mmCIF file of C-alpha atoms in Angstrom:
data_model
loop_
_atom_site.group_PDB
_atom_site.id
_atom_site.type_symbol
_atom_site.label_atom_id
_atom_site.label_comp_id
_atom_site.label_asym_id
_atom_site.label_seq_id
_atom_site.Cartn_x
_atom_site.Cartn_y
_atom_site.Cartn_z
ATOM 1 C CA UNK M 1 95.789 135.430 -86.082
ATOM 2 C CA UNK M 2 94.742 131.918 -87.714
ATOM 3 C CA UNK M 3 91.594 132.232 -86.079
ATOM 4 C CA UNK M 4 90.959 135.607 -87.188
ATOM 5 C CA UNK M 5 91.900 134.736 -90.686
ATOM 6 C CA UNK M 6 89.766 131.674 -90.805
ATOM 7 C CA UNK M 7 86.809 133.825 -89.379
ATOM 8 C CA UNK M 8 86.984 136.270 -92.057
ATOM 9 C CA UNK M 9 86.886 133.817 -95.042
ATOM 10 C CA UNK M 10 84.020 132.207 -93.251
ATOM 11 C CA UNK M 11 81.592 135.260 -92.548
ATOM 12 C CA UNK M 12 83.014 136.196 -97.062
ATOM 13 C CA UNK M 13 81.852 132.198 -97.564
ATOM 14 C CA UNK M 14 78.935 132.927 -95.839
ATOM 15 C CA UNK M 15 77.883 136.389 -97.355
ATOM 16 C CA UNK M 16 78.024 135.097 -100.750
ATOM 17 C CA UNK M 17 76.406 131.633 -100.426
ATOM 18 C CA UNK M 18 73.494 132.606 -98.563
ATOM 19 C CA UNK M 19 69.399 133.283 -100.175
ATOM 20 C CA UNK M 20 68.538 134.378 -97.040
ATOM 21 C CA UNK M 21 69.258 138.154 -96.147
ATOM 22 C CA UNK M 22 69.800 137.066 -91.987
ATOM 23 C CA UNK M 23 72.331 135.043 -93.267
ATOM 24 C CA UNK M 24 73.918 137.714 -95.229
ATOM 25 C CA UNK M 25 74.268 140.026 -92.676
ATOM 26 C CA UNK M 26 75.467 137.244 -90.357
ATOM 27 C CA UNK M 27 78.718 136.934 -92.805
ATOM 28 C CA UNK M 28 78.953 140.355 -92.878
ATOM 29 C CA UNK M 29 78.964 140.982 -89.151
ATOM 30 C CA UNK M 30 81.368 137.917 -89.126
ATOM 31 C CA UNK M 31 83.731 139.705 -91.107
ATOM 32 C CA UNK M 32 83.581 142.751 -89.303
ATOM 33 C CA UNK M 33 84.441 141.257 -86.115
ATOM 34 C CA UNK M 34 87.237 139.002 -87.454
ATOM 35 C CA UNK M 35 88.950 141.884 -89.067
ATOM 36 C CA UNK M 36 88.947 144.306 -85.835
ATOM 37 C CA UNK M 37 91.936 142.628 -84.034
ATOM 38 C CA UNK M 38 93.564 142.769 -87.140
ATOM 39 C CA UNK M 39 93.241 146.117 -87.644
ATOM 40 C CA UNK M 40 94.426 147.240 -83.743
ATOM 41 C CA UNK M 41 97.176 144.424 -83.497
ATOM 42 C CA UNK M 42 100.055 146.613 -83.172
ATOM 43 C CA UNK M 43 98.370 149.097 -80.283
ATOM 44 C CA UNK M 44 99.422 152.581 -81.836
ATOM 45 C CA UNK M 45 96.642 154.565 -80.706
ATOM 46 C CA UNK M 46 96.401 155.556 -84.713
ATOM 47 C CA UNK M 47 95.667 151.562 -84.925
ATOM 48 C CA UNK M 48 93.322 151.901 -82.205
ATOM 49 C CA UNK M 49 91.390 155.062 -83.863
ATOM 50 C CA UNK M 50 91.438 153.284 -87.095
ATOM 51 C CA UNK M 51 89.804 150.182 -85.409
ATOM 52 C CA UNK M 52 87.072 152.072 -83.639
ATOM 53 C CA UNK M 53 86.657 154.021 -86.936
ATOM 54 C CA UNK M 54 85.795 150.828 -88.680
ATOM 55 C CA UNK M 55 83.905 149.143 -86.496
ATOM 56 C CA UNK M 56 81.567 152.033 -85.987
ATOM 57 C CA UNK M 57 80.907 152.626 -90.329
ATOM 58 C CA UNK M 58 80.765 148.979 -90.661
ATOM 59 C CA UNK M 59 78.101 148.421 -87.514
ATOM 60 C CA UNK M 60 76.476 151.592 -89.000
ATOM 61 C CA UNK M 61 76.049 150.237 -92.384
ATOM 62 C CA UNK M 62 74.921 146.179 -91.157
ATOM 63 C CA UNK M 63 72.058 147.879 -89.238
ATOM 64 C CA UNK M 64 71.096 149.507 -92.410
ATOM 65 C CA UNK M 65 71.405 146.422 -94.319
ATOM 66 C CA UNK M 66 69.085 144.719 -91.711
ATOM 67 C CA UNK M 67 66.827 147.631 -91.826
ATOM 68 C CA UNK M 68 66.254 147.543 -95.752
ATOM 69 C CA UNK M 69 65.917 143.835 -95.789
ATOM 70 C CA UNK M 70 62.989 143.783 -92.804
ATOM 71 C CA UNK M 71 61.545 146.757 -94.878
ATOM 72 C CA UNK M 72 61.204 144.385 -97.981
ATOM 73 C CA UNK M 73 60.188 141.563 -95.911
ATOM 74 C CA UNK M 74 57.857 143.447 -94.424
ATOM 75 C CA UNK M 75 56.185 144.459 -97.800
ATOM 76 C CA UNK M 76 56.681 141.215 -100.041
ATOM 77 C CA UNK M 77 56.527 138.614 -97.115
ATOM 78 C CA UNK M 78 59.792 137.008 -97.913
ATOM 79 C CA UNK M 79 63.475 137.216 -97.250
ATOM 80 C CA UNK M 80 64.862 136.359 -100.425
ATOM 81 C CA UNK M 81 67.997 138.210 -101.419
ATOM 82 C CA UNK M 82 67.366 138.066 -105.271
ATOM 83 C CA UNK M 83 64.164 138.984 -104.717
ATOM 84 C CA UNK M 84 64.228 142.544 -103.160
ATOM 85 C CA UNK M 85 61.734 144.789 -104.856
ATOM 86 C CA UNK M 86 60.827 147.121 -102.587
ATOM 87 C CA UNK M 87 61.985 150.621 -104.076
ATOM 88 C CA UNK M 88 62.738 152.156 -100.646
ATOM 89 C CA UNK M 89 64.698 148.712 -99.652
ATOM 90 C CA UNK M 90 66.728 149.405 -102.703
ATOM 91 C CA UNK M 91 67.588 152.801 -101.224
ATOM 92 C CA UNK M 92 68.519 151.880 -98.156
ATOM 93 C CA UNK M 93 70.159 149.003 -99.353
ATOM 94 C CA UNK M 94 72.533 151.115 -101.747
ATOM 95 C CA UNK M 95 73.650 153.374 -99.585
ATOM 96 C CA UNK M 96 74.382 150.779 -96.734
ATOM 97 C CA UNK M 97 76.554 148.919 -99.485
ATOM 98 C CA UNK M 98 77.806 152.157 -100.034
ATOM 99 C CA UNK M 99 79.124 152.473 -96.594
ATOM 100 C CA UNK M 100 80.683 148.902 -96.280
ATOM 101 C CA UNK M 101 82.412 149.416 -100.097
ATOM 102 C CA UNK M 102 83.280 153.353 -99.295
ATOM 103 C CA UNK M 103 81.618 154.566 -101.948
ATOM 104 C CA UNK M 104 81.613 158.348 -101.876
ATOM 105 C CA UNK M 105 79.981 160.261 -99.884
ATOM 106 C CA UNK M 106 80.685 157.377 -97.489
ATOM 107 C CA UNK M 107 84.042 157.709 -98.317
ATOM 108 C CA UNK M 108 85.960 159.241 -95.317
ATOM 109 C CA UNK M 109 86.445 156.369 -93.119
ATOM 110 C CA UNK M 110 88.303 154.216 -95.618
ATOM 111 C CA UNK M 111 91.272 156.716 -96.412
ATOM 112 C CA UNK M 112 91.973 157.213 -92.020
ATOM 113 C CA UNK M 113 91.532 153.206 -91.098
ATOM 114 C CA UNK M 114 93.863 152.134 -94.308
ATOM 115 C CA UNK M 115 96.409 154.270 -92.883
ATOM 116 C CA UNK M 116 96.048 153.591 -89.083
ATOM 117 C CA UNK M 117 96.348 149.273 -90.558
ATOM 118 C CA UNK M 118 99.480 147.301 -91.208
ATOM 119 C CA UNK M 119 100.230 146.739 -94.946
ATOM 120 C CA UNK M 120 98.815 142.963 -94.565
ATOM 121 C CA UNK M 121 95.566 143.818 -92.691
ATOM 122 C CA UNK M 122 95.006 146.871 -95.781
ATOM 123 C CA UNK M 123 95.266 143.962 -98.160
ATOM 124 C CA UNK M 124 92.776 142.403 -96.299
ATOM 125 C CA UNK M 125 90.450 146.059 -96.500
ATOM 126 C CA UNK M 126 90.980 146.842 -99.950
ATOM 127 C CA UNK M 127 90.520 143.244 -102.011
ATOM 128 C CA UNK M 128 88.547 140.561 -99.273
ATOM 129 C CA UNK M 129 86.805 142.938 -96.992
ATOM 130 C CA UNK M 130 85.121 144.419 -100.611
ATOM 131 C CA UNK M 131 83.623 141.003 -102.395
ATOM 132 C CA UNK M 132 80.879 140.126 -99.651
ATOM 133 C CA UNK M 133 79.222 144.166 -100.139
ATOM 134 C CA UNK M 134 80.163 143.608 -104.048
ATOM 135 C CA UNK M 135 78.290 140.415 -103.858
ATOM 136 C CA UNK M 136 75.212 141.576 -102.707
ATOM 137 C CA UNK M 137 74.930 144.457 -105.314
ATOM 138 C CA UNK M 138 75.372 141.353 -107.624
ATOM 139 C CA UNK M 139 72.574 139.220 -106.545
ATOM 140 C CA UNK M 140 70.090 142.817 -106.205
ATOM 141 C CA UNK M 141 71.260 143.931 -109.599
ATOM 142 C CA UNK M 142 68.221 143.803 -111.513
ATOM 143 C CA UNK M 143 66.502 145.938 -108.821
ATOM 144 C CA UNK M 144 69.244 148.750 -108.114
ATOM 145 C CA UNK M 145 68.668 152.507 -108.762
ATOM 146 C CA UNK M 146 70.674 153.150 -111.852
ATOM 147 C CA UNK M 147 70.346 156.965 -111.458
ATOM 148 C CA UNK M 148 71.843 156.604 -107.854
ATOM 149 C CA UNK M 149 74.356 154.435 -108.771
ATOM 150 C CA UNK M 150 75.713 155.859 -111.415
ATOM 151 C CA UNK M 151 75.539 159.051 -109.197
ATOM 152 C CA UNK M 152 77.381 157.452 -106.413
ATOM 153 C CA UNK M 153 79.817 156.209 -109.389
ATOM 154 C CA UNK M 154 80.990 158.966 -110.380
ATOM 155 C CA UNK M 155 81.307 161.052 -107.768
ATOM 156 C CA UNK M 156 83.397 158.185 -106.172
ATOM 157 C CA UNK M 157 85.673 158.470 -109.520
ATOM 158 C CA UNK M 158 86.287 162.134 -109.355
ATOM 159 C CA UNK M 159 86.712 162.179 -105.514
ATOM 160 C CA UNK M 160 89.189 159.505 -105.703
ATOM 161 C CA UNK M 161 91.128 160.635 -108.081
ATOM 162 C CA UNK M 162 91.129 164.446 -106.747
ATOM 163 C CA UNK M 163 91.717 163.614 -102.650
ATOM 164 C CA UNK M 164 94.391 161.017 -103.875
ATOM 165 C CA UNK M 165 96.290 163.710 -105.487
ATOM 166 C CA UNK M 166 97.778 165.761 -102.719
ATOM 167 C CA UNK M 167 98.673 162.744 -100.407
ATOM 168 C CA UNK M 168 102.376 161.431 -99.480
ATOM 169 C CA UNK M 169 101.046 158.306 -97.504
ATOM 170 C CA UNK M 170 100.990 155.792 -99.439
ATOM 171 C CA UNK M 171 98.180 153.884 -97.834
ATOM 172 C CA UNK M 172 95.995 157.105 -98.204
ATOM 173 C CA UNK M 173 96.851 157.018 -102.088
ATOM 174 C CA UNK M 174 95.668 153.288 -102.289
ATOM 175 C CA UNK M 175 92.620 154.240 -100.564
ATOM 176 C CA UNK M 176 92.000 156.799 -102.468
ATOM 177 C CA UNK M 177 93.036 154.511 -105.741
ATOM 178 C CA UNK M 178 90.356 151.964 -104.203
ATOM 179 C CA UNK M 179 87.277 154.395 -104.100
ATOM 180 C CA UNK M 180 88.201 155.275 -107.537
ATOM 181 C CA UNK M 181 87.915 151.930 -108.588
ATOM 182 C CA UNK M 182 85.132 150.480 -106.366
ATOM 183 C CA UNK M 183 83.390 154.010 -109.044
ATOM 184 C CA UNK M 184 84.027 152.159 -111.971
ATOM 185 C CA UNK M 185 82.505 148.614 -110.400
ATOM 186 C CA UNK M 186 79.143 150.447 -109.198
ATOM 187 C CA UNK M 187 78.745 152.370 -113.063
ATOM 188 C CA UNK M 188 78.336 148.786 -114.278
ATOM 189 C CA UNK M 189 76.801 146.873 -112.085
ATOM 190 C CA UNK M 190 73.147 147.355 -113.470
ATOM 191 C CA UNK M 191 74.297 146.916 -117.055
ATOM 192 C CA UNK M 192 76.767 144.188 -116.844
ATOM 193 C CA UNK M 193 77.127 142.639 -113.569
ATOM 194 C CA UNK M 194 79.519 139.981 -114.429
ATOM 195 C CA UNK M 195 81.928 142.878 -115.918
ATOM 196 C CA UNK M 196 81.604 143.988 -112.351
ATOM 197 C CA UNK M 197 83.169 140.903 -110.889
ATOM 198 C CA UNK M 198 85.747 140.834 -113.440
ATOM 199 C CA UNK M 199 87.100 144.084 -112.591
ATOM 200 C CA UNK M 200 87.098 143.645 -108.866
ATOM 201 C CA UNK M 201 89.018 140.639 -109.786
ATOM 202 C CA UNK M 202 91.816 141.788 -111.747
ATOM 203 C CA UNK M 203 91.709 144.845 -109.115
ATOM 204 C CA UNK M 204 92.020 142.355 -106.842
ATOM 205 C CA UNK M 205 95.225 140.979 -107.924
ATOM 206 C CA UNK M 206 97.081 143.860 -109.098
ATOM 207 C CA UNK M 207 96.399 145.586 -105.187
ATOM 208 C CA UNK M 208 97.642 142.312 -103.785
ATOM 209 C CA UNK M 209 100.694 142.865 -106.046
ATOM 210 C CA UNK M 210 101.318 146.636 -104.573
ATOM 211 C CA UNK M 211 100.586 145.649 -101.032
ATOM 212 C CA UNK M 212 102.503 142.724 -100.965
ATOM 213 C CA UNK M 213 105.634 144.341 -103.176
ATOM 214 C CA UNK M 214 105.515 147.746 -100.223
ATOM 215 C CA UNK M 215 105.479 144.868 -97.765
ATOM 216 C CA UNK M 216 108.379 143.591 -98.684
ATOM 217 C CA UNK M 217 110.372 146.676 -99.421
ATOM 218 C CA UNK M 218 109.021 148.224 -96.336
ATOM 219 C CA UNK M 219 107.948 151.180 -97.909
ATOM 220 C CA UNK M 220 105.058 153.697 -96.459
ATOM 221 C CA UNK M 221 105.749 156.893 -97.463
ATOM 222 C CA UNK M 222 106.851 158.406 -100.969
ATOM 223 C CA UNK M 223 109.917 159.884 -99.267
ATOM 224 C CA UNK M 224 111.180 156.320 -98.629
ATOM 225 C CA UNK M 225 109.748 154.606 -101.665
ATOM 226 C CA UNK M 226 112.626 157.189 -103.351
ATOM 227 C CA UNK M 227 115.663 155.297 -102.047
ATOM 228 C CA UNK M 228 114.107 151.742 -102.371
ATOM 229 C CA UNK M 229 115.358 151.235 -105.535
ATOM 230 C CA UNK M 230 118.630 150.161 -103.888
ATOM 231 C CA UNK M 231 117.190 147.666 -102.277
ATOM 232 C CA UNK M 232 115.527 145.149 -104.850
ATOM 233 C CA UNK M 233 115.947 147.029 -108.413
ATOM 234 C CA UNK M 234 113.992 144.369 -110.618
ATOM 235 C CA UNK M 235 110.942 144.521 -107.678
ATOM 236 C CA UNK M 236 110.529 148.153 -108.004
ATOM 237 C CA UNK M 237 110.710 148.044 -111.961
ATOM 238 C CA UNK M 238 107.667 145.897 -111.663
ATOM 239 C CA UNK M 239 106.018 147.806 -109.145
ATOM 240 C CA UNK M 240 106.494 150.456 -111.845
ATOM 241 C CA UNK M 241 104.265 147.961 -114.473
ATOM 242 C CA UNK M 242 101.673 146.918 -111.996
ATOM 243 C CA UNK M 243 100.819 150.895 -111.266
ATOM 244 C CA UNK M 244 100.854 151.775 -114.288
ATOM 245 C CA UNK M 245 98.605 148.748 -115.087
ATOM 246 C CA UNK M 246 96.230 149.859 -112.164
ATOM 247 C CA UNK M 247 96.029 152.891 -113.551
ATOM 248 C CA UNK M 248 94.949 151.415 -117.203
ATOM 249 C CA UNK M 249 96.972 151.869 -119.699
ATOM 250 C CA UNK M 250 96.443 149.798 -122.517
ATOM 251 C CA UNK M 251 99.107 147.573 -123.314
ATOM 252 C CA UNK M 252 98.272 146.275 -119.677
ATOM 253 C CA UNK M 253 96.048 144.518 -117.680
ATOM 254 C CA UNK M 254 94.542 147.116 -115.675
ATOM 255 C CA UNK M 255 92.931 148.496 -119.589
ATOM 256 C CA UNK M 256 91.186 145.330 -119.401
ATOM 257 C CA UNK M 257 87.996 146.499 -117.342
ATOM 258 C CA UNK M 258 87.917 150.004 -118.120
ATOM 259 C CA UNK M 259 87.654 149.225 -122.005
ATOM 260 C CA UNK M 260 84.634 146.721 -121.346
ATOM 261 C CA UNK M 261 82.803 148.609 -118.950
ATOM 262 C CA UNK M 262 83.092 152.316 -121.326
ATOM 263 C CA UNK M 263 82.176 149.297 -124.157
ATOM 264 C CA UNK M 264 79.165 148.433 -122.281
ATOM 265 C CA UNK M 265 77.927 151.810 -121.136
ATOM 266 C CA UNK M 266 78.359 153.073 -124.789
ATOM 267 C CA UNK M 267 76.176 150.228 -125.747
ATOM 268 C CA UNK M 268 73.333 151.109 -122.919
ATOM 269 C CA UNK M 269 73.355 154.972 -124.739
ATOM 270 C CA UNK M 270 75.569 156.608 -121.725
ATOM 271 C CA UNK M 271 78.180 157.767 -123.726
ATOM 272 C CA UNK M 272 78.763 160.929 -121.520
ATOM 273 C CA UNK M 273 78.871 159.358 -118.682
ATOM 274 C CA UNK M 274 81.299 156.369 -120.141
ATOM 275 C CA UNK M 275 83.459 160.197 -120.813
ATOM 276 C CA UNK M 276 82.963 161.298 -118.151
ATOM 277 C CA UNK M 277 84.184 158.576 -115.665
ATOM 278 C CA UNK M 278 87.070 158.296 -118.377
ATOM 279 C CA UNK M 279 88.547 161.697 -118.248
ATOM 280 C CA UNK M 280 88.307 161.550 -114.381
ATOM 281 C CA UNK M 281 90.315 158.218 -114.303
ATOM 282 C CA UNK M 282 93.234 160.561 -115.386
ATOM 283 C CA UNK M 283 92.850 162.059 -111.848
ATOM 284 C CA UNK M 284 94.335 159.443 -110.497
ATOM 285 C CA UNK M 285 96.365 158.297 -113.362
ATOM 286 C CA UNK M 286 98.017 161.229 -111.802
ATOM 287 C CA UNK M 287 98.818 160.143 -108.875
ATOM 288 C CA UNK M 288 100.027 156.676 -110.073
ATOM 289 C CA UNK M 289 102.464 158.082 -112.131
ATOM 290 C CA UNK M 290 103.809 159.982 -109.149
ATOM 291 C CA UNK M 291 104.280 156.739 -107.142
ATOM 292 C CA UNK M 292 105.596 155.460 -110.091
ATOM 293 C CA UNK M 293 108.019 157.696 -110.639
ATOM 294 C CA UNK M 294 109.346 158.042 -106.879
ATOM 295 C CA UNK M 295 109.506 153.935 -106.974
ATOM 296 C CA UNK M 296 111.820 154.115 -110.232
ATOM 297 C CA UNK M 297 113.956 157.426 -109.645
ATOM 298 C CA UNK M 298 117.422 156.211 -109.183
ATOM 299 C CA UNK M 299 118.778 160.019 -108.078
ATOM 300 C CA UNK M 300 116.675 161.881 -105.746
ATOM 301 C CA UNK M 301 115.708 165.236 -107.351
ATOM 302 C CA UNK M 302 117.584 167.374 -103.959
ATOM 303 C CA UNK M 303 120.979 167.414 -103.136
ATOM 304 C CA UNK M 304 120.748 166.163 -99.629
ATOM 305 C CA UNK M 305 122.342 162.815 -99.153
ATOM 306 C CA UNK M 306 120.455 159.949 -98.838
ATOM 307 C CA UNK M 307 121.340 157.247 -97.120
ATOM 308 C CA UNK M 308 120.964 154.300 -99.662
ATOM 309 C CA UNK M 309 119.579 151.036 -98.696
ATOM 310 C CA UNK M 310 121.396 147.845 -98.445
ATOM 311 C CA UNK M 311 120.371 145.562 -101.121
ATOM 312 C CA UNK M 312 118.968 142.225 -100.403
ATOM 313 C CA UNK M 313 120.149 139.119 -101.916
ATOM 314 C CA UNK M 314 116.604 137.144 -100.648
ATOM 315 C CA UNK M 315 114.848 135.694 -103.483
ATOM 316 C CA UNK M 316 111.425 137.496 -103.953
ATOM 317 C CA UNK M 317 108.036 135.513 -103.339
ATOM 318 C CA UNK M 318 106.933 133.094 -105.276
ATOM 319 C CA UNK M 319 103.060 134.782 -104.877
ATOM 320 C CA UNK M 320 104.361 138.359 -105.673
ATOM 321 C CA UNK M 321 106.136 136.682 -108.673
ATOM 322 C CA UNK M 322 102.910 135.094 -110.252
ATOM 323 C CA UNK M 323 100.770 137.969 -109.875
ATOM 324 C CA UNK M 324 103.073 140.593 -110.798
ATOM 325 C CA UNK M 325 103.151 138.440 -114.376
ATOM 326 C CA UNK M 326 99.002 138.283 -114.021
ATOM 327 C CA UNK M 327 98.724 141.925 -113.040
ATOM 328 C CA UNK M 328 100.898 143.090 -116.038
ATOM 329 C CA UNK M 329 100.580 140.565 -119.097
ATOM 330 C CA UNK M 330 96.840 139.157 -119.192
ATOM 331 C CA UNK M 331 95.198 142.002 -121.725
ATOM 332 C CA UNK M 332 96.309 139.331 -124.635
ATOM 333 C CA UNK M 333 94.193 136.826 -123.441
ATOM 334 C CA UNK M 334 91.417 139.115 -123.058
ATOM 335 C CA UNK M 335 88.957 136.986 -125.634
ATOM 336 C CA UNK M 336 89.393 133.943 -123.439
ATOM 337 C CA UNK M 337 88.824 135.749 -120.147
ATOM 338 C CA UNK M 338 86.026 137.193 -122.097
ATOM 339 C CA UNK M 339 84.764 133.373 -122.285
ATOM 340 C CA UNK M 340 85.219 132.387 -119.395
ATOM 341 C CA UNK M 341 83.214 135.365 -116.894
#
């Protein structure tokens, strides 16, 4: 497990410090292998399925990457990523990004492999396993497709809020939560790249805070999220704060990003699509008030008994601690954020 571990921040280090687009890919292929085992560890044929699932988008997409970067090198002569100026490359390019992220309408695979993973290894998918793709749209920025992208964008917004609606899993409705997000990350990315990084940041943290609060509630479906209140009351109050705040609402930090980014595109003159992507984040501010709601509900609405759970006296984490306080609280510091990116 180390050595997986170790692997995967190596090929991320790798994907994001490298000119060279052989080296890119290289990380990238790193990664994919070094998540795999991590993925399958537990042997459930729904962990195998996920596995195979994964490694088949993923080897899918790194072809692709190679394929755009060889078709720019072939008509430029070099193999600079910054320098990637071959229209068709850019095509290419996008839509293998598109695969690795799970942008929609490569969406599918993401939903089926978070499930089939342990709650630790979908941490892993949703925040790690996203920068090196993220990165690469970073450094090709100036090049990009802005029609396709903000196609892709929002169609990933309104998928992920709709397919996230109906689900009881709650890996599926992270997923889903994910693609919604990863939506709001590709709008921008031509306009404002850095606001780009900042939001998969602060996404960043406030998924690490979900995963790692379910993880130690052991919760995976909304039936049992209802009676694991019992357990650790002041842990599921937060969770309650940290969904709302991935969901955005303002006094939190989750509003951070989305009030830049519809800043931004109102400033570029794409004020209907800034609306646009905005009234479909309510999708899935939907289904965050749902988990929401089952995490705080102290009575279940039936009459059936439920067996309560035994609550723990075992001091949270530390970790889960410090970014439940980032994941919440850091909108008033916003200016000096603002500085910093």
């Amino acid at each position: 497990s180390l050595i997986f571990t170790t692997s995967l921040l190596l090929g991320t280090t790798i994907t994001i410090s490298s000119n060279h687009w052989i080296m890119a890919w290289t990380g990238l292929e790193i990664n994919t292998l070094a998540i795999l085992p991590l993925i399958s560890k537990s042997h459930h044929p729904r962990a195998i399925e996920a596995a195979t699932k994964y490694f088949l988008t993923q080897a899918a997409a790194s072809t692709l990457v190679l394929f755009s970067s060889m078709t720019n090198a072939w008509h430029t002569g070099q193999w600079d990523i910054t320098q990637l100026t071959h229209p068709t490359s850019c095509l290419i390019l996008t839509s293998a990004i598109a695969m690795k992220l799970g942008l929609v309408p490569f969406h599918f695979w993401f939903p089926e492999v978070l499930q089939g993973s342990p709650l630790t290894t979908g941490l892993l998918l949703s925040t790690i396993m996203k920068l090196p793709p993220i990165t690469l749209l970073y450094m090709t920025s100036p090049s990009l497709n802005p029609t396709l992208l903000a196609t892709l964008a929002i169609l990933s917004a309104a998928i992920g809020g709709w397919m996230g609606l109906n689900q009881t899993q709650i890996r599926k409705i992270l997923a889903f939560s994910s693609i919604s997000h990863l939506g709001w990350m590709a709008i921008i990315i031509i306009y404002n790249p850095k606001l780009t990084l900042l939001n998969f940041y602060l996404y960043a943290m406030m998924t690490a805070t979900i995963f790692l609060t379910l993880n130690t509630i052991k919760v995976l479906k909304l039936s049992t999220l209802m009676t694991a209140w019992s357990k650790t009351p002041s842990l599921n109050a937060m969770l309650l704060l940290t969904l709302l705040s991935l969901a955005g609402l303002p006094p939190l930090t989750g509003f951070l990003p989305k009030w830049l980014i519809i800043q931004e595109l109102t400033k570029q003159e794409m004020a209907p699509a800034a609306t646009l992507i905005s009234l479909l984040s309510l999708l899935s501010l939907f289904f965050y008030l749902r988990l929401a709601y089952c995490a705080t509900i102290t009575l279940p609405p039936h009459t059936t008994n439920h067996m309560k759970q035994w609550r723990t006296n075992k001091p949270t984490n530390i970790t889960i601690a410090i970014l439940i306080t980032v994941s919440v609280m850091l909108l008033p510091i916003s200016p000096m954020i603002l500085t910093i990116v």
